[in-house]
XYZ file of C-alpha atoms in Angstrom:
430
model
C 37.968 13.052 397.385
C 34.239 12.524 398.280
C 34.773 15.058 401.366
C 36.114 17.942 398.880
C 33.228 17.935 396.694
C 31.115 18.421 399.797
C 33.101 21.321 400.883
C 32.888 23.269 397.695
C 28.705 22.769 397.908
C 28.885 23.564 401.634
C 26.581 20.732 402.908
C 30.313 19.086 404.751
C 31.161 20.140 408.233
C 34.161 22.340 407.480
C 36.245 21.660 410.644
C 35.710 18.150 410.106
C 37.090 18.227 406.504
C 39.951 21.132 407.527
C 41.223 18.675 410.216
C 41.128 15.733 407.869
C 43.091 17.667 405.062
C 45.722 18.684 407.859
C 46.280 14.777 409.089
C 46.342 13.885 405.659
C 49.159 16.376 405.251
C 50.995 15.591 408.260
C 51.174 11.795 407.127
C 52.167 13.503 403.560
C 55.137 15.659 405.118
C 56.540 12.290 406.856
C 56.997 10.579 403.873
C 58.330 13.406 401.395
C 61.107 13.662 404.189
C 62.649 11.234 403.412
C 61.814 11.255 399.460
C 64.943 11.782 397.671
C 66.156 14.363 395.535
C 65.591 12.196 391.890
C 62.281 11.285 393.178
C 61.166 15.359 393.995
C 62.787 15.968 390.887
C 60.670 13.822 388.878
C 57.400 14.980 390.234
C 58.442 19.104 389.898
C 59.416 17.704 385.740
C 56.212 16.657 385.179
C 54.581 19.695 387.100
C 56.190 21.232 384.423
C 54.832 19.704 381.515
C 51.427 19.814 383.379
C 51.753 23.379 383.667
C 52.838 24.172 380.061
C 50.121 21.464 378.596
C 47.406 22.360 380.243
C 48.067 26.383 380.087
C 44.779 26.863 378.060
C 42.533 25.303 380.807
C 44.562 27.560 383.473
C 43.679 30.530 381.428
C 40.617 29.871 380.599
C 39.237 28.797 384.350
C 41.454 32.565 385.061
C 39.397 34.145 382.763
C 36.226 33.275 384.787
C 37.907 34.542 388.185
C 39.219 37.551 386.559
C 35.045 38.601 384.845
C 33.432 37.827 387.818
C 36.203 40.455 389.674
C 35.491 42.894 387.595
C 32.060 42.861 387.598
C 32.618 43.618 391.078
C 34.627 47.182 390.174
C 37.958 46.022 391.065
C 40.761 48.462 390.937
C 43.267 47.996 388.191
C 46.009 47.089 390.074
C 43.937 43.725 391.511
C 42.831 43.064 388.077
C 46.121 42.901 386.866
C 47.846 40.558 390.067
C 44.812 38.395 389.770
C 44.887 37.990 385.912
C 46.629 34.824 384.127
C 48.857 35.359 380.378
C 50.807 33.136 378.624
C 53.553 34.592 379.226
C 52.945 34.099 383.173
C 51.819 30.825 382.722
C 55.182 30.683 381.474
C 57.110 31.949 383.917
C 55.580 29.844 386.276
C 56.379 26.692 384.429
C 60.122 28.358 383.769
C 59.969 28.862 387.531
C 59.379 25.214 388.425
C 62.419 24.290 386.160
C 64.857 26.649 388.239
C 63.446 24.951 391.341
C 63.731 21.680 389.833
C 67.548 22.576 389.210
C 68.400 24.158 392.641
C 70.432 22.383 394.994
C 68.443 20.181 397.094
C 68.416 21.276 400.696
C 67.365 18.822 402.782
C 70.063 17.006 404.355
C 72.977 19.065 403.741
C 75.437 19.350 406.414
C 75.992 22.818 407.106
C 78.508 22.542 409.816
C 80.368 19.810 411.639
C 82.978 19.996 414.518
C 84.546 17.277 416.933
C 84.523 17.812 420.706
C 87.582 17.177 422.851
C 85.540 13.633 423.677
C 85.796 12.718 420.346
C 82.070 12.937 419.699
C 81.264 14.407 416.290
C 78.591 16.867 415.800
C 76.804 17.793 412.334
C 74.093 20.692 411.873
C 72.071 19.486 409.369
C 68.647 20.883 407.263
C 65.426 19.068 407.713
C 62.219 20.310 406.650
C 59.742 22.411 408.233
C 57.070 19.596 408.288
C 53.620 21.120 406.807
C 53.782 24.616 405.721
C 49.878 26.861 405.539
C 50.196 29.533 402.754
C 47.202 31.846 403.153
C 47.389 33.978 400.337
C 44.853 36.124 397.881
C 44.559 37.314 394.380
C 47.698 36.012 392.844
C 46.817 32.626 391.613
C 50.524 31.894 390.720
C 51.650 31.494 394.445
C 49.703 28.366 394.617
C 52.122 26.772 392.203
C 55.605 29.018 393.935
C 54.620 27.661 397.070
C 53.934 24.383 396.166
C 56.899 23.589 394.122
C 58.993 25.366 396.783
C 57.744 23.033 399.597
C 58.114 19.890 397.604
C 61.794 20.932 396.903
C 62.141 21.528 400.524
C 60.585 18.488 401.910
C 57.179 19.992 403.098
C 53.596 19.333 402.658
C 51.668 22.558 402.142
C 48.289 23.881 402.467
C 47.270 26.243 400.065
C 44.664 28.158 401.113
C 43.894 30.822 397.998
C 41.499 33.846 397.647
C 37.898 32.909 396.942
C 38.344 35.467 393.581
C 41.266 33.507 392.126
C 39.265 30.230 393.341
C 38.735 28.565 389.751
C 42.347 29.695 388.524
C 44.150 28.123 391.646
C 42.329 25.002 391.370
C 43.460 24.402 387.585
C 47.331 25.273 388.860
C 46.941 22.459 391.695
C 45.975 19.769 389.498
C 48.968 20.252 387.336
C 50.667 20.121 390.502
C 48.762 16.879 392.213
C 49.664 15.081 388.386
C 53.112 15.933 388.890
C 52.778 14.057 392.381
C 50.897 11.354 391.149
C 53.729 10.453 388.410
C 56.490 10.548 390.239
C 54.656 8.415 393.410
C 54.456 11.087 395.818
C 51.237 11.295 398.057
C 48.461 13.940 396.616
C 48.381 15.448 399.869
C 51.673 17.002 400.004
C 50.221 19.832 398.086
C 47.014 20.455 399.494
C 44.112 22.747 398.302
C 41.315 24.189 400.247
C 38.674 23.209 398.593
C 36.158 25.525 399.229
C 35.680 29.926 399.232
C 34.116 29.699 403.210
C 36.053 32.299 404.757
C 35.900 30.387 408.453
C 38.497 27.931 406.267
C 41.120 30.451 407.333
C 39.938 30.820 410.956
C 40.352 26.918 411.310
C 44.072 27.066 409.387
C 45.072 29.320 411.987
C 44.363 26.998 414.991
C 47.124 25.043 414.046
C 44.712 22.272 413.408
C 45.323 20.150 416.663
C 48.933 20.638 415.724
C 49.043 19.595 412.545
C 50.404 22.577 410.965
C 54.111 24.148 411.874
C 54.507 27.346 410.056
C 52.240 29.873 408.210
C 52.974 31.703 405.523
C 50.589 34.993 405.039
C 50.728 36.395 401.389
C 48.001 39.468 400.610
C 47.335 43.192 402.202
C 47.699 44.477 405.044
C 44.238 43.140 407.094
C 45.141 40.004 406.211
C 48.918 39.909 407.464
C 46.942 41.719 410.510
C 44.751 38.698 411.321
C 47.134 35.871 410.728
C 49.965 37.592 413.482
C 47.243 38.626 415.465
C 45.376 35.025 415.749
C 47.503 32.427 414.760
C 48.774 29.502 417.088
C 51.476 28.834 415.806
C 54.883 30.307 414.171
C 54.164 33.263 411.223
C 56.730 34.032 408.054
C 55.179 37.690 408.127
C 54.853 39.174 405.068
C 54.024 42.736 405.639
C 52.823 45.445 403.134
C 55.823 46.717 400.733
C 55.845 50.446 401.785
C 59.150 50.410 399.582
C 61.579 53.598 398.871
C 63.737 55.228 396.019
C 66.308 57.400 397.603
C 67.748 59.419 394.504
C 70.823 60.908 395.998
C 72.654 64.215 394.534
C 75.582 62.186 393.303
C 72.814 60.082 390.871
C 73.457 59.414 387.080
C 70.038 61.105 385.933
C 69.473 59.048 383.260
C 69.880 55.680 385.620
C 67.718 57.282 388.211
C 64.782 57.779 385.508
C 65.134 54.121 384.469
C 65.069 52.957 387.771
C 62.181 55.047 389.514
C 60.017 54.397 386.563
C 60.123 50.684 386.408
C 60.479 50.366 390.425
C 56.888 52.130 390.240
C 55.203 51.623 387.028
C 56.552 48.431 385.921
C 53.895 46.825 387.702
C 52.540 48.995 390.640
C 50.358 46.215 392.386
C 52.982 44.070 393.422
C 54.809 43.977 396.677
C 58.238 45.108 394.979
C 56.217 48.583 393.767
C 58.732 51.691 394.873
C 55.651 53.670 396.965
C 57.542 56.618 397.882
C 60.539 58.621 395.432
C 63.206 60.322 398.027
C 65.485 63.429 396.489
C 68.622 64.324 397.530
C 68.152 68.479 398.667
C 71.975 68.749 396.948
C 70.551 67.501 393.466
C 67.199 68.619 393.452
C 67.605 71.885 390.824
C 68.813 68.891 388.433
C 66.923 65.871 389.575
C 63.654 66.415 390.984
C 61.845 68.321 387.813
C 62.517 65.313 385.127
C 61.666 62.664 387.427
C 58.617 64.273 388.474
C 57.239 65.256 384.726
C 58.113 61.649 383.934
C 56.346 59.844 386.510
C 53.129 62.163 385.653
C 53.795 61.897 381.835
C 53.811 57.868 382.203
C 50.248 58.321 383.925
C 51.487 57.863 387.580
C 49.559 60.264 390.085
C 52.795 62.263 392.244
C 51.386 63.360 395.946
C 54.547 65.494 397.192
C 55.737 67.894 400.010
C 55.886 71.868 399.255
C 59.250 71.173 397.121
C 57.688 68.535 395.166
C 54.326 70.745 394.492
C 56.487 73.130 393.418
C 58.144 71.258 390.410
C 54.973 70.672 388.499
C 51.139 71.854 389.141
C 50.056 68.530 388.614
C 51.135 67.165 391.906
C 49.128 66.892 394.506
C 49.685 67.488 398.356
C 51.006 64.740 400.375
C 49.553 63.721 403.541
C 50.767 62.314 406.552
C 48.539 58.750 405.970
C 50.577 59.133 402.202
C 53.870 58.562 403.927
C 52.634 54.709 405.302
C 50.747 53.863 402.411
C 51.022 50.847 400.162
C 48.757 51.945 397.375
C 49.129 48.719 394.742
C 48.190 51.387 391.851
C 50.026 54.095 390.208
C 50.257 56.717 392.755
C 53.579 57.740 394.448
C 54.689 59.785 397.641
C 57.660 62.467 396.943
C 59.541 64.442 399.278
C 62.783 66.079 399.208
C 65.310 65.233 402.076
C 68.793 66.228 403.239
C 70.866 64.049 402.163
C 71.376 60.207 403.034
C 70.773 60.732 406.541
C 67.295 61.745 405.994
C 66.159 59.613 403.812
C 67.430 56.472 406.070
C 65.883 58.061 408.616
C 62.489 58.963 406.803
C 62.525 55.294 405.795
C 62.707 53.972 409.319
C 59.995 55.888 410.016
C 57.672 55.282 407.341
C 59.020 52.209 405.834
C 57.751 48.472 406.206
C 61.398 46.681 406.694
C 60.548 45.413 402.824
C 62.950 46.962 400.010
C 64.368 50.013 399.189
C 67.304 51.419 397.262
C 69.995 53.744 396.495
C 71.060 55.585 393.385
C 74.344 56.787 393.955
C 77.385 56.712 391.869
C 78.879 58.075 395.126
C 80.159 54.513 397.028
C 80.364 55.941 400.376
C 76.686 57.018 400.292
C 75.929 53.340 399.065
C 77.529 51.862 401.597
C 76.498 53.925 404.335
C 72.263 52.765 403.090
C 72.788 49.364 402.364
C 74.374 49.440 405.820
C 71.998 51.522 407.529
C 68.809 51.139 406.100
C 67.378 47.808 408.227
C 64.905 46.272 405.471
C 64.540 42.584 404.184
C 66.353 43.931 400.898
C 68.312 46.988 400.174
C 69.370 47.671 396.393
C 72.085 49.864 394.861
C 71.586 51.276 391.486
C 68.497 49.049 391.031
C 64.662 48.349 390.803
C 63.318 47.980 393.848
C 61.246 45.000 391.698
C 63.981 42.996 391.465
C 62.411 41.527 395.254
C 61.341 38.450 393.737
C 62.505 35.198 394.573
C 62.558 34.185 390.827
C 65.462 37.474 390.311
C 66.910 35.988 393.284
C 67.974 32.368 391.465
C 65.550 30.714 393.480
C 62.947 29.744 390.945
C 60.113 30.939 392.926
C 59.093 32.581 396.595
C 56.221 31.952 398.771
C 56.630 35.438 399.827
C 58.547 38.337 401.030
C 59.559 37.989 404.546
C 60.153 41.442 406.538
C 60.584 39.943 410.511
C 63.774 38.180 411.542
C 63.431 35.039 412.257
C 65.785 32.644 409.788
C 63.699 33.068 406.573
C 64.155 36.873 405.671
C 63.539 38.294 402.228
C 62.390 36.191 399.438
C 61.581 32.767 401.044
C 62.874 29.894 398.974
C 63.538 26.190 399.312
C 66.231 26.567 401.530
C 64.750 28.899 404.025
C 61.903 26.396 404.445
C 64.128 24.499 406.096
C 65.502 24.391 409.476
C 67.868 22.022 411.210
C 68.842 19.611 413.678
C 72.157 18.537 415.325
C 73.114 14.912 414.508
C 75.797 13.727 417.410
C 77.904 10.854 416.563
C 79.760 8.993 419.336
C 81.613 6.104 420.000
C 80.098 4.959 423.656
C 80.656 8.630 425.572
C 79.120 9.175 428.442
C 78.791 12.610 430.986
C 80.310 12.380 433.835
């Protein structure tokens, strides 16, 4: 569109084009409402094939985003969430196909009763209407959230970072020539077509009420700004200050496994373990091996006296340590009294994200996956598994930590909400 290729150059008016883009999406959201599921289905198959054929002009437009980032002396950690393989590529198309297969929510019935009147009443899921993901650095949400919209009956605004600019706009024209094929209108999955920053300012208006819901995906400054300026509703996705309470009763073997990859598997994503939790009662056992392996795999340990202790490389925690996301390989370590501490240190430090037990000791499980009040609580697991992908839903737009209906890995069917179809046979209220 003519207006785009102003944007991108700068010479368009921006809230002009923003508001234009939002209508357009709004008009979008009203017809994929009532597209059905074969139709959806068709357009997410050929996203597919888009994705998979076009994989070396994804990479290659990644590979420009992913120089000029590190020209800029980007830490490792944003290198890494930014950059594009074939393997991702890969799982993004894979992802698509599990979306593709999922039930379709829209219109289920997800309760129905009769009242003593005889009237019949059905809760049913409709879409959200158009959903604004503001997100940065990891180009692959562009296609999560626009697959996961288009499943769910939404039009979505994608608006990504200005560094993963090029690789985004390579993902959303696989996505707009899945749209195209299967007859749905371009604008249901919407890019922002240009790196201005005031782009974001405008999303957050609501755009004269074009927009319902926005989605926030990136650090903390940027989850910051959206809840403290948007207009309208927020999925808030808040920084993954994430735990790994190692309890005395703990296979040690299981507990190494599981600490290493919940931090070092890949420590700039959301799922990242940021702080390791020993049980007091298991420490002469426990704490030395997982320590030496966590600084042996090249992961900097900042600990409490206990911790220092264990091995001279560890450094001294501070109190900022204990509320820190760091997206790199550095972990907090303390030692703690039991389960009752370390629920209790996690309430205090913790960001309501994910966190987990090992325990071969079931009361102790129960009483943290009970106690501990986060989005997702694990037992005997990685705390990466928080991904919507490990979660059977194909994709996520994002981790959500508040409470309204979509909590934890947002999928199709928490992009949904519902309405109460009544079904009478001439009632009236007396």
């Amino acid at each position: 569109m003519t207006a785009s290729l102003k944007a991108i150059d700068g010479s368009a008016d921006l809230p002009a084009l923003m508001n234009e883009l939002a209508a357009r999406a709004r008009t979008a959201a009203r017809t994929l409402s009532l597209a059905s599921p074969d139709q959806k289905n068709r357009a997410l198959e050929a996203m597919e094939r888009a994705i998979r054929a076009n994989a070396p002009a994804i990479l290659s437009a990644n590979a420009e985003d992913t120089a000029e980032v590190r020209a800029t002396g980007a830490t490792a950690a944003f290198i890494d969430r930014l950059t594009l393989t074939q393997a991702r590529i890969d799982a993004m198309a894979d992802g698509i196909a599990t979306v593709r297969e999922i039930p379709d929510p829209v219109g289920v019935v997800t309760d129905s009763w009769q009242r003593p009147n005889g009237m019949v009443i059905e809760r049913v899921r409709v879409p959200l209407g158009v959903v604004a993901v503001i997100f940065e650095s990891r180009p692959n949400v562009a296609a999560d959230a626009g697959v996961l919209c288009l499943k769910s009956g939404n039009a979505v605004i994608l608006r990504g970072g200005s560094d993963s600019f090029r690789s985004c706009r390579a993902i959303h024209d696989c996505l707009v020539q899945g749209l195209r094929e299967a007859g749905l209108p371009e604008a249901s999955i919407t890019l922002v077509p240009t790196r201005d920053r005031a782009a974001v300012g405008l999303l957050l208006t609501g755009l004269n009420g074009s927009i319902d819901v926005i989605v926030p995906r990136g650090g903390k400054s940027l989850v910051a700004r959206v809840e403290a300026e948007a207009r309208v509703p927020v999925f808030a996705h808040l920084e993954g200050v994430n735990h790994v309470y190692v309890d005395h009763a703990a296979n040690l073997e299981m507990a190494k496994k599981i600490v290493l990859n919940a931090k070092m598997r890949r420590p700039g994503v959301c799922g990242a373990a940021e702080t390791l939790l020993v049980d007091r009662a298991g420490a002469a056992a426990n704490l030395k091996p997982l320590v030496e392996m966590l600084l042996d795999a090249g992961c900097e340990v900042r600990g409490d006296e206990v911790v220092q202790r264990s091995d001279r490389r560890v450094k001294p925690a501070s109190e900022e340590d204990w509320d820190t996301e760091y997206e790199d390989a550095i972990i907090t370590a303390k030692v703690v009294d039991g389960v009752d501490e370390a629920i209790a240190h996690i309430h205090k430090h913790g960001s309501h994200h994910t966190d987990a037990i090992v325990t071969e000791d079931a009361k102790a499980a129960h009483k943290f996956l009970n106690e501990v009040d986060s989005a997702i609580v694990l037992h005997n697991a990685s705390t990466q598994f928080a991904d919507g992908g490990e979660f059977g839903f194909g994709a996520e737009i994002g981790i959500a930590t508040g409470k309204f209906h979509a909590r934890g890995p947002v999928g199709a069917e928490q992009l949904t909400s519902f309405k109460y179809r009544v079904h009478g046979t001439g009632q009236t209220r007396p």
